[in-house]
Amino acid sequence: MRVGFIGLGNMGAGMAANQAKAGREVIAFDLSQAALDRAAAQGCRPAGSAAEAVSGADLVLTMLPAGKHVREVVGESVLPHVGPGTLVIDCSTIDVDSARDVARQCQAKGVRFADAPVSGGIAAADAGTLTFMVGCPETVFEAVEAALTPMAKAVVHAGEAGAGQAAKICNNMVLGASMLAVCEGFALAEKLGLKPERFFEIASQSSGQCWSLTSYCPWPGVGPTTPADRGYEGGFLTALMLKDLKLAQEAAARAGAATPMGAQAEALYALFDRLGYGQKDFSAMLQLFRGELAGLAAKP
Ligand code: NAD
């Protein structure tokens, strides 16, 4: 199988390498020469343009920053250079409307399209253990699953075009808000003289239990090892959580949905980002609630 891969950044680099490791011929393109050199070292063939990367490809994969990049790359560089029946899968996290527009453009040219954003960060991209949430017609899903398998722990069909992006932003809105609630709980527990490890032990067996508490505890030294135990380095960056919450709020405004918790979460992560903590794991919000930002190095 011949794969055209566009967008070899933090996530795309490992994903393209895993396609090559699976024995597929990967022709890769990125605007960055350093990214192209890294892809070449990992078994991909670098192309001089996106159009060159996708010409003659059976499968096109994109992993780009935002909706405008996906619209531009698919509209201007992919669709004019692929034939009917080609499978195009966008794995970026983008707005639902862009995903649906691109799906319509592809359908008009007889090209099969799926939006397939991922859960899992750079480590999962490198290890080939991402979870993909897929929006595409039922009839296309089997081919999408086979295409994504070398990069995946799980591939889940969310529904029709745009449903993958919808699943991703709804999940991350729940995550963003639940982490804030857990951080607030720990900060109040501390003020009330409750030891954090006691609060963890009790809440993780009570009705406050949730993933943000038991699997990703924001308090250092409590529960399983998390980014809190390495100064909130790595993990899921505040800036990326903020991006996803903005997408959720834009989608909610257009759909007329009431999402006041999501709106509050967006405002709080935006504040944290403005204070210079965008490159810290999102669970570092705990230190804002505790009034302990002095120990956390900001990067303005
Ligand atoms: P990144 O900025 O590291 O990579 C994006 C790459 O796209 C860059 O190398 C850039 O040069 C390239 N690019 C931009 N425009 C291009 C164009 N017109 N043609 C060719 N290449 C172009 O971003 P990332 O961290 O790899 O994230 C990619 C996507 O995955 C984003 O939508 C992000 O929200 C999503 N995501 C990221 C993570 C994460 O932990 N980093 C986790 C889940 C989802």
Short mmCIF file of C-alpha atoms and ligand atoms in Angstrom, two decimals, residues 5-13 15 29-33 35 38 49-50 62-70 72-73 77 90-94 117-123 130 165 168 172 235-237 240 243-244 247, ligand 1:
data_model
loop_
_atom_site.label_atom_id
_atom_site.label_comp_id
_atom_site.label_asym_id
_atom_site.label_seq_id
_atom_site.Cartn_x
_atom_site.Cartn_y
_atom_site.Cartn_z
CA PHE A 5 1.51 11.45 4.88
CA ILE A 6 1.25 15.22 5.44
CA GLY A 7 2.17 16.85 8.76
CA LEU A 8 5.20 15.31 10.48
CA GLY A 9 5.18 17.26 13.75
CA ASN A 10 5.19 15.99 17.32
CA MET A 11 2.41 13.51 16.58
CA GLY A 12 2.75 12.90 12.83
CA ALA A 13 6.43 11.89 13.04
CA MET A 15 2.56 7.96 13.20
CA PHE A 29 5.66 15.93 3.41
CA ASP A 30 5.94 18.76 5.94
CA LEU A 31 6.78 22.46 5.56
CA SER A 32 9.68 21.92 7.97
CA GLN A 33 12.94 20.50 6.55
CA ALA A 35 10.65 17.18 10.12
CA ARG A 38 13.52 12.96 10.71
CA SER A 49 5.38 19.09 -1.89
CA ALA A 50 2.09 17.80 -0.53
CA THR A 62 -2.97 14.28 7.48
CA MET A 63 -1.87 15.36 10.98
CA LEU A 64 -2.00 19.18 10.95
CA PRO A 65 -2.48 21.96 13.51
CA ALA A 66 -6.04 23.22 12.82
CA GLY A 67 -9.08 23.30 10.50
CA LYS A 68 -7.70 25.96 8.17
CA HIS A 69 -4.60 23.85 7.44
CA VAL A 70 -6.71 20.76 6.73
CA GLU A 72 -6.13 24.19 2.55
CA VAL A 73 -4.07 21.00 2.24
CA SER A 77 -2.97 19.82 -2.65
CA ASP A 90 -7.53 13.46 8.70
CA CYS A 91 -6.24 12.65 12.21
CA SER A 92 -5.84 16.28 13.36
CA THR A 93 -8.09 17.81 16.03
CA ILE A 94 -10.17 20.40 14.14
CA PRO A 117 -8.84 12.55 15.75
CA VAL A 118 -6.83 10.75 18.40
CA SER A 119 -6.70 10.28 22.12
CA GLY A 120 -3.16 9.76 23.44
CA GLY A 121 -0.15 12.06 23.22
CA ILE A 122 3.29 11.92 21.62
CA ALA A 123 4.31 8.75 23.51
CA LEU A 130 -3.39 5.82 19.83
CA GLN A 165 -14.30 15.45 16.02
CA LYS A 168 -13.07 14.18 20.76
CA ASN A 172 -12.02 16.59 26.35
CA GLY A 235 1.63 14.87 29.80
CA PHE A 236 -1.20 16.82 28.15
CA LEU A 237 -0.22 20.46 27.76
CA LEU A 240 -3.65 21.82 23.92
CA LYS A 243 -7.37 24.50 22.09
CA ASP A 244 -9.87 21.64 22.52
CA LEU A 247 -13.31 24.11 19.75
P1 NAD B 1 2.79 20.09 15.53
O1 NAD B 1 2.63 21.57 15.44
O2 NAD B 1 3.95 19.50 16.24
O3 NAD B 1 2.79 19.47 14.05
C1 NAD B 1 2.05 19.99 12.95
C2 NAD B 1 2.94 19.87 11.72
O4 NAD B 1 2.18 20.27 10.58
C3 NAD B 1 4.19 20.77 11.78
O5 NAD B 1 5.34 19.97 11.60
C4 NAD B 1 3.97 21.74 10.61
O6 NAD B 1 5.17 22.12 9.97
C5 NAD B 1 3.07 20.93 9.71
N1 NAD B 1 2.30 21.74 8.76
C6 NAD B 1 1.54 22.84 9.01
N2 NAD B 1 0.97 23.27 7.88
C7 NAD B 1 1.38 22.45 6.88
C8 NAD B 1 1.15 22.39 5.49
N3 NAD B 1 0.37 23.29 4.87
N4 NAD B 1 1.74 21.40 4.78
C9 NAD B 1 2.53 20.50 5.39
N5 NAD B 1 2.80 20.50 6.72
C10 NAD B 1 2.24 21.46 7.45
O7 NAD B 1 1.41 19.55 16.15
P2 NAD B 1 1.14 18.12 16.84
O8 NAD B 1 1.41 18.20 18.31
O9 NAD B 1 1.80 17.07 16.03
O10 NAD B 1 -0.45 18.02 16.68
C11 NAD B 1 -1.06 17.74 15.42
C12 NAD B 1 -2.55 17.61 15.63
O11 NAD B 1 -2.81 16.57 16.58
C13 NAD B 1 -3.21 18.88 16.20
O12 NAD B 1 -4.46 19.05 15.58
C14 NAD B 1 -3.34 18.58 17.69
O13 NAD B 1 -4.42 19.27 18.29
C15 NAD B 1 -3.60 17.07 17.65
N6 NAD B 1 -3.20 16.35 18.89
C16 NAD B 1 -2.01 16.60 19.49
C17 NAD B 1 -1.66 15.90 20.64
C18 NAD B 1 -0.33 16.15 21.33
O14 NAD B 1 -0.14 15.64 22.46
N7 NAD B 1 0.62 16.85 20.72
C19 NAD B 1 -2.53 14.94 21.18
C20 NAD B 1 -3.74 14.68 20.52
C21 NAD B 1 -4.06 15.39 19.36
#
